Amino acid sequence: MTIGIDIGTSEVKALLLGPDQRGIGSAGSALTVSRPHPGHSEQDPADWWTATQAALAALRAAHPAEYAATEAIGLSGQMHGAVLLDAQDRVLRPAILWNDTRCAAECSEMMAELPALSELGGSLAMPGFTAPKLRWVAHHEPEIFQRVSKVLLPKDHVRLMLTGEHVSDLSDASGTLWLDVRRRDWSDELLALTGLTRAHMPRLVEGSEAGGRLKADVAQALGLRPGTVVAGGAGDNAASAVGMGAVEAGQGFLSLGTSGVLFVVTPDYQPNAASATHAFCHAVPGRWHQMSVMLSAASALQWVSELLGAANAGDVAARAAALSSQDRAASPLFLPYLSGERTPHNDARVRGSFHGLDFDTDAARLGYAVMEGVSFGLRDGLAALNAAGSSVSRLSLVGGGARSGFWAQMLASALGVEIVTHGGSAVGGALGAARLGALSVGAPMASVCLPPPVDTVYRPDPAERELLAPRHDLFRSLYRRP
């Protein structure tokens, strides 16, 4: 038995996984986000530990025998968050989260001071990352910065509670902008940009290696065996990839949730920071991955559904699916940049728009335009990954948008790859974390990192590709217009 713990932004989720790789049970505990000022997003690290204990207690109550037999724990978590500790491991201030945008000026400063930053760190400096957050603290809260002894990521603070050790894994550390991603080690040059050294950083392990053991008092309180291995674990996207069996070059997934993420495993380090992609270490040794990220995906369909007064996003998607090819070709175009965009434009100021509205535009055509615009944005993201050397022929589709077969088919045609869905199969960070736990105690990767059963396969449709091609050309030209 292994347990996977996923430290999300809105919830801590714990999953109990059997030796046959089947989920035995799961439990969650909700979290809240504090926004004390515009652009700020923070959480109290103590809340993650409280929620973790609650989720584990619920698992223990529901499955006492299996829970007590746990051999290892794996951790997954929201990336980029900055937990600042003093020399006695006391938290100095609320953690600054991945979606906090206060440090945009610091990002510009860092890029100007070290032009090699993106080659070393695998990404442009962006406000979401950890390093510019520490530079902001140095500028605006110098008395706190002077007391910083260690900087941990969210899941690694939970590890500290479990094991008493300062440890991180390479996939999560890739999101700090302090890691030399090619060398899989901390970079002295990048650390110097924020006035820090290796002494401020946790020890690094691969995600599938042991990253500490349960302290005796904690094990007793949790009802687990003292010395239980806590695996290195992973950042949430890498953990999700492990949960979907995407560990070999060319495998990947498309997450169609609030944001849109394209994740492709690569055999080596392949950065393309100029197109705002991310090249990070994977959670298993000797592999890297690339990601393209668009900021508004299924959330854009939810937005237009609320605007139209529809019962739900599924209703609008169904109306769009009923349109004829002629109606689709006559639909307006939608630029899905409702909150700016990351890949490939790295443009925080751009905003969304409809192009080509007329008196024949109705709710169905607007819904279609939004789904198509998101698909085109993801196509541009895949092109950015291809330009850096990635190659992929099949992508697993996960997230809320995966419920629409019409959208899945459109994505297959727009991206020119097979799209597969997995029905009700458990996927996500907690499953990947549990699998990394199994790897850390010797389970073979070939029997652990299996893809979930495929529900439906969607292949590119030549007729739909012919309809989409000229519309995509116009879509791309609209971004470049003043």
XYZ file of C-alpha atoms in Angstrom:
482
model
C 0.000 0.000 0.000
C 1.136 3.536 -0.709
C -0.406 6.912 0.009
C -0.279 9.898 -2.326
C -0.806 13.354 -0.845
C -1.498 16.249 -3.224
C -1.147 19.754 -1.750
C -3.400 21.772 -4.047
C -4.453 25.400 -3.859
C -8.081 24.683 -2.950
C -7.730 21.229 -1.350
C -5.350 18.687 0.103
C -6.207 15.278 -1.348
C -4.952 11.914 -0.065
C -5.221 8.693 -2.081
C -4.630 5.131 -0.810
C -3.253 2.918 -3.589
C -3.119 -0.868 -3.526
C -0.221 -2.998 -4.772
C -2.266 -3.762 -7.916
C -2.278 -0.002 -8.710
C -5.979 0.311 -7.966
C -7.260 3.096 -5.779
C -8.654 1.870 -2.469
C -9.996 5.203 -1.245
C -9.424 8.929 -1.203
C -10.215 11.876 1.026
C -9.847 15.619 0.845
C -9.745 18.669 3.062
C -10.506 22.155 1.766
C -8.143 25.140 1.780
C -8.722 28.856 1.377
C -6.597 31.519 -0.300
C -5.931 34.963 1.177
C -5.704 37.984 -1.141
C -4.660 40.867 1.137
C -3.895 43.223 -1.788
C -4.644 43.280 -5.531
C -2.416 40.747 -7.265
C -1.454 39.039 -3.984
C -2.267 35.372 -3.276
C -1.157 33.705 -0.038
C -1.762 30.729 2.235
C -0.664 29.855 5.764
C 1.599 26.752 5.552
C 0.089 25.544 8.840
C -3.199 25.087 6.960
C -1.590 22.550 4.592
C -0.448 20.446 7.532
C -3.836 20.688 9.259
C -5.591 19.673 6.024
C -3.115 16.833 5.432
C -3.793 15.406 8.891
C -7.543 15.671 8.308
C -7.383 13.907 4.927
C -5.202 11.116 6.337
C -7.522 10.707 9.338
C -10.462 10.255 6.968
C -8.550 7.611 4.977
C -7.599 5.842 8.195
C -11.199 5.772 9.394
C -12.545 4.452 6.096
C -9.875 1.825 5.397
C -8.091 1.064 8.679
C -6.354 -2.207 7.761
C -5.096 -1.086 4.345
C -4.058 2.308 5.710
C -1.997 0.725 8.502
C -0.160 -1.406 5.924
C 1.209 1.651 4.082
C 4.807 1.148 2.952
C 5.515 4.590 1.500
C 4.094 8.069 1.048
C 4.483 10.221 -2.043
C 3.935 13.974 -2.247
C 2.598 16.166 -5.027
C 1.923 19.864 -4.802
C 1.156 23.243 -6.242
C 4.394 24.576 -7.688
C 6.334 27.816 -7.219
C 5.024 28.809 -3.760
C 7.560 30.366 -1.378
C 7.649 29.129 2.226
C 10.194 31.191 4.192
C 11.685 29.626 7.340
C 14.040 30.963 9.989
C 16.895 28.993 11.563
C 14.427 27.215 13.895
C 12.137 26.246 10.948
C 9.525 28.799 12.007
C 7.436 30.241 9.170
C 8.319 33.928 8.723
C 5.311 35.055 6.665
C 2.371 33.572 4.730
C 3.467 31.583 1.686
C 3.351 33.530 -1.587
C 1.559 31.313 -4.137
C 1.997 30.447 -7.813
C -0.815 32.779 -8.929
C 0.579 35.835 -7.097
C 1.620 38.548 -9.584
C 3.294 41.126 -7.326
C 6.849 40.543 -8.592
C 6.587 41.486 -12.287
C 9.195 44.256 -11.917
C 11.620 41.831 -10.266
C 11.230 39.457 -13.223
C 12.296 42.184 -15.640
C 15.273 43.035 -13.442
C 16.396 39.415 -13.295
C 16.193 38.934 -17.069
C 18.212 42.108 -17.612
C 20.885 41.165 -15.075
C 21.372 37.584 -16.305
C 20.480 37.063 -19.991
C 21.385 33.365 -19.617
C 18.608 32.917 -17.044
C 16.155 31.195 -19.396
C 18.792 28.796 -20.752
C 19.786 27.779 -17.225
C 16.323 27.733 -15.670
C 14.284 26.468 -18.628
C 11.854 29.392 -18.661
C 11.595 33.130 -18.826
C 11.339 34.860 -15.453
C 7.615 35.123 -14.729
C 5.770 36.349 -11.623
C 4.525 32.854 -10.862
C 7.997 31.487 -10.159
C 9.653 31.321 -6.750
C 12.896 33.245 -7.265
C 11.351 36.619 -8.167
C 9.099 36.309 -5.098
C 12.218 36.235 -2.886
C 13.632 39.235 -4.706
C 10.351 41.038 -3.979
C 10.636 40.125 -0.295
C 14.217 41.444 -0.239
C 13.005 44.739 -1.720
C 9.791 45.196 0.275
C 10.256 43.172 3.479
C 14.015 43.365 4.116
C 13.708 42.560 7.822
C 12.041 39.239 6.934
C 14.480 38.494 4.134
C 17.426 38.875 6.502
C 15.990 36.143 8.749
C 15.434 33.588 5.943
C 17.360 30.386 6.627
C 15.535 28.004 4.276
C 13.092 28.348 1.369
C 10.725 25.432 0.767
C 8.008 24.683 -1.778
C 4.498 23.876 -0.482
C 4.664 20.077 -0.612
C 8.169 20.176 0.875
C 6.931 22.045 3.918
C 4.495 19.187 4.481
C 7.478 16.838 4.104
C 9.281 18.832 6.811
C 6.324 18.193 9.120
C 6.395 14.476 8.283
C 10.138 13.830 8.378
C 11.912 16.827 9.900
C 14.065 17.113 6.747
C 14.577 19.886 4.168
C 14.239 18.013 0.864
C 12.801 18.757 -2.573
C 12.522 16.830 -5.808
C 13.868 17.943 -9.179
C 10.539 18.454 -10.964
C 9.215 20.857 -8.321
C 12.614 22.547 -7.933
C 12.568 23.239 -11.691
C 9.760 25.727 -11.058
C 11.840 27.917 -8.764
C 14.214 29.477 -11.351
C 17.087 28.481 -9.040
C 17.744 25.102 -10.676
C 20.188 24.408 -13.488
C 17.644 22.191 -15.203
C 20.085 20.550 -17.614
C 22.469 19.575 -14.780
C 19.645 18.729 -12.328
C 21.347 20.752 -9.590
C 21.052 24.148 -7.932
C 22.637 27.010 -9.916
C 24.906 29.377 -7.992
C 24.369 32.028 -10.691
C 20.587 31.901 -10.413
C 20.655 31.861 -6.614
C 22.895 34.930 -6.586
C 20.187 36.905 -8.432
C 18.097 36.760 -5.260
C 20.916 37.046 -2.745
C 20.690 33.389 -1.727
C 23.086 30.428 -1.675
C 22.842 26.642 -1.670
C 22.672 26.804 2.130
C 19.167 28.293 1.787
C 17.999 25.425 -0.415
C 16.712 21.941 0.480
C 18.581 18.781 -0.471
C 17.585 17.498 -3.923
C 16.413 13.969 -4.776
C 14.723 12.373 -7.759
C 10.962 12.133 -7.362
C 11.089 8.342 -7.302
C 13.771 8.225 -4.570
C 13.345 8.287 -0.814
C 13.154 11.850 0.457
C 13.003 11.149 4.181
C 11.259 8.870 6.662
C 8.332 9.434 9.023
C 9.343 10.699 12.464
C 8.288 8.389 15.263
C 5.971 10.872 16.974
C 4.318 11.852 13.697
C 3.901 8.207 12.681
C 2.207 7.446 15.997
C -0.159 10.385 15.649
C -1.046 9.417 12.060
C -1.381 5.693 12.746
C 1.467 4.724 10.419
C 4.708 2.840 10.938
C 7.751 4.857 12.128
C 10.373 5.114 9.425
C 7.851 4.845 6.588
C 9.549 6.178 3.449
C 8.425 9.567 2.120
C 9.325 9.725 -1.580
C 10.763 12.792 -3.277
C 7.459 13.295 -5.066
C 6.775 15.889 -7.747
C 5.263 19.166 -8.776
C 1.584 18.763 -9.624
C 1.920 18.497 -13.416
C 4.806 16.007 -13.314
C 2.904 13.982 -10.706
C -0.183 13.981 -12.939
C 1.990 12.715 -15.805
C 3.236 9.833 -13.654
C -0.387 9.098 -12.785
C -1.187 8.871 -16.495
C 1.820 6.713 -17.280
C 3.537 9.499 -19.246
C 7.168 8.776 -18.376
C 8.749 8.002 -21.765
C 9.781 10.494 -24.457
C 6.892 11.481 -26.709
C 4.181 10.674 -24.164
C 2.089 13.500 -22.765
C -1.244 14.891 -21.725
C -3.490 17.882 -22.307
C -5.216 19.302 -19.247
C -8.324 21.263 -20.181
C -9.203 22.823 -16.852
C -9.307 26.418 -15.623
C -6.061 26.823 -17.535
C -4.800 24.699 -20.427
C -1.584 22.711 -20.083
C 0.227 20.692 -22.736
C 2.803 18.374 -21.147
C 5.231 16.320 -23.261
C 8.039 14.075 -21.967
C 11.434 14.689 -23.596
C 14.576 12.509 -23.589
C 16.797 15.458 -22.728
C 16.674 19.152 -21.865
C 14.951 21.086 -24.695
C 14.227 24.709 -23.732
C 12.340 27.171 -25.943
C 11.916 30.090 -23.568
C 11.449 32.578 -26.425
C 7.967 31.093 -26.954
C 7.188 31.095 -23.208
C 7.354 27.321 -22.830
C 8.797 25.638 -19.738
C 11.496 22.939 -19.875
C 11.657 21.140 -16.520
C 13.042 17.955 -14.996
C 10.545 15.092 -14.918
C 9.823 13.251 -11.674
C 11.743 10.145 -12.771
C 15.504 9.990 -13.442
C 16.968 10.813 -16.825
C 13.852 12.467 -18.223
C 12.758 16.030 -18.736
C 9.509 17.504 -19.960
C 8.207 20.550 -21.733
C 5.035 22.432 -20.954
C 3.037 25.074 -22.754
C 0.487 26.891 -20.623
C -2.503 29.004 -21.628
C -4.188 30.889 -18.833
C -7.866 30.556 -19.864
C -9.181 27.235 -21.191
C -12.336 25.529 -19.892
C -12.828 28.645 -17.761
C -13.485 30.577 -20.980
C -16.390 28.265 -21.843
C -17.716 28.664 -18.296
C -17.462 32.448 -18.691
C -19.440 32.581 -21.927
C -22.011 30.130 -20.530
C -22.676 32.420 -17.570
C -22.789 35.405 -19.927
C -25.456 33.660 -22.020
C -27.477 32.585 -18.973
C -27.060 28.923 -19.862
C -27.710 26.212 -17.295
C -24.091 25.101 -17.494
C -21.085 24.901 -19.801
C -22.159 21.454 -20.997
C -25.389 22.954 -22.353
C -23.470 25.494 -24.453
C -21.074 22.789 -25.670
C -24.030 20.636 -26.738
C -25.535 23.522 -28.692
C -22.209 24.121 -30.405
C -21.898 20.439 -31.286
C -25.286 20.560 -33.051
C -24.125 23.229 -35.529
C -23.655 22.307 -39.165
C -20.257 22.696 -40.828
C -21.620 25.763 -42.614
C -22.678 27.347 -39.319
C -19.285 26.607 -37.768
C -17.480 28.219 -40.680
C -19.696 31.320 -40.263
C -19.120 31.585 -36.511
C -17.085 34.461 -35.091
C -13.489 33.919 -34.036
C -12.536 34.146 -30.380
C -9.204 35.155 -28.893
C -9.100 33.314 -25.529
C -6.837 35.749 -23.689
C -9.282 36.690 -20.933
C -6.521 37.113 -18.343
C -3.505 37.585 -20.594
C -1.514 34.740 -22.069
C 1.619 32.748 -21.348
C 2.486 30.380 -24.229
C 3.428 31.397 -26.854
C 3.004 35.150 -26.359
C 4.045 35.822 -22.734
C 1.747 38.843 -22.829
C 0.110 39.763 -19.533
C -1.712 42.743 -21.059
C -3.459 41.113 -24.022
C -7.194 40.515 -23.591
C -9.800 38.380 -25.327
C -12.170 39.403 -28.088
C -14.727 38.140 -30.590
C -14.122 38.872 -34.281
C -16.799 38.702 -36.952
C -20.011 39.126 -34.953
C -23.211 39.635 -36.993
C -26.992 39.319 -36.640
C -26.780 35.569 -37.237
C -24.522 35.103 -34.215
C -26.375 33.133 -31.556
C -25.466 31.281 -28.368
C -24.446 28.137 -30.240
C -22.046 30.026 -32.506
C -20.562 31.944 -29.578
C -20.027 28.700 -27.692
C -18.413 27.134 -30.739
C -16.156 30.151 -31.186
C -14.912 29.889 -27.601
C -14.182 26.160 -27.840
C -12.434 26.666 -31.161
C -10.422 29.647 -29.885
C -9.146 27.641 -26.924
C -8.282 24.797 -29.297
C -6.341 27.209 -31.496
C -4.481 28.567 -28.479
C -3.468 25.020 -27.564
C -2.420 24.399 -31.172
C -0.106 27.411 -30.928
C 1.267 25.977 -27.684
C 1.962 22.629 -29.346
C 3.723 24.434 -32.202
C 5.985 26.098 -29.624
C 6.813 22.691 -28.133
C 7.468 21.241 -31.595
C 9.821 24.134 -32.366
C 11.915 23.102 -29.356
C 12.155 19.514 -30.577
C 9.182 17.814 -28.941
C 7.284 15.197 -30.886
C 3.986 13.687 -29.806
C 1.354 11.630 -31.634
C -1.137 10.936 -28.817
C -2.261 13.000 -25.830
C -4.425 12.010 -22.876
C -7.165 14.600 -22.321
C -8.000 15.362 -18.677
C -9.796 18.125 -16.804
C -13.348 19.402 -16.960
C -13.235 19.964 -20.718
C -12.642 16.238 -21.262
C -16.351 15.643 -20.612
C -17.198 17.021 -24.085
C -16.613 14.481 -26.858
C -17.208 17.237 -29.402
C -14.386 19.315 -27.937
C -12.082 16.281 -27.761
C -12.666 15.622 -31.472
C -12.042 19.288 -32.314
C -8.753 19.190 -30.403
C -7.649 16.073 -32.282
C -8.318 17.802 -35.597
C -6.870 21.172 -34.560
C -3.666 19.722 -33.067
C -3.221 16.919 -35.597
C -2.745 14.241 -32.908
C -4.796 11.434 -31.395
C -6.689 12.494 -28.287
C -7.699 9.817 -25.781
C -9.990 10.145 -22.772
C -10.104 7.925 -19.720
C -13.696 8.089 -18.503
C -14.013 7.906 -14.731
C -10.487 6.582 -14.156
C -8.633 8.189 -11.268
C -5.980 10.538 -12.617
C -4.182 13.435 -11.044
C -1.428 14.456 -8.706
C -2.376 12.234 -5.764
C -2.254 9.087 -7.929
C 1.131 10.086 -9.361
C 2.427 10.809 -5.861
C 1.305 7.381 -4.639
C 3.041 5.769 -7.600
C 6.257 7.647 -6.823
C 5.940 6.291 -3.297
C 5.806 2.759 -4.713
C 8.884 3.413 -6.874
C 10.778 4.723 -3.842
C 10.523 1.332 -2.112
C 11.601 -0.696 -5.116
C 8.531 -1.319 -7.265
C 9.523 -1.506 -10.976
C 8.504 1.415 -13.178
C 7.134 -0.902 -15.881
C 4.480 -2.278 -13.527
C 3.732 1.000 -11.708
C 3.631 3.764 -14.345
C 0.834 2.325 -16.446
C -1.632 4.473 -18.400
C -5.236 4.358 -17.181
C -7.714 2.435 -19.372
C -8.666 4.337 -22.527
C -12.331 5.223 -22.779
C -12.480 6.820 -26.245
C -9.966 7.561 -29.028
C -10.419 10.676 -31.179
C -8.426 10.911 -34.421
C -7.869 13.990 -36.623
C -10.752 14.337 -39.069
C -9.669 15.530 -42.559
C -12.899 17.433 -43.218
C -12.719 19.228 -39.879
C -9.038 20.030 -40.401
C -9.960 21.617 -43.758
C -12.622 23.746 -42.039
C -10.270 24.806 -39.233
C -7.153 25.625 -41.279
C -8.185 29.036 -42.732
C -9.831 30.026 -39.470
C -6.636 29.289 -37.564
C -4.643 31.420 -40.010
C -6.999 34.345 -39.347
C -6.917 33.645 -35.594
C -3.125 33.972 -35.537
C -3.204 37.170 -37.553
C -5.663 38.797 -35.140
C -3.187 38.679 -32.232
C -0.626 40.565 -34.309
C -3.054 43.365 -35.223
C -2.714 46.582 -33.215
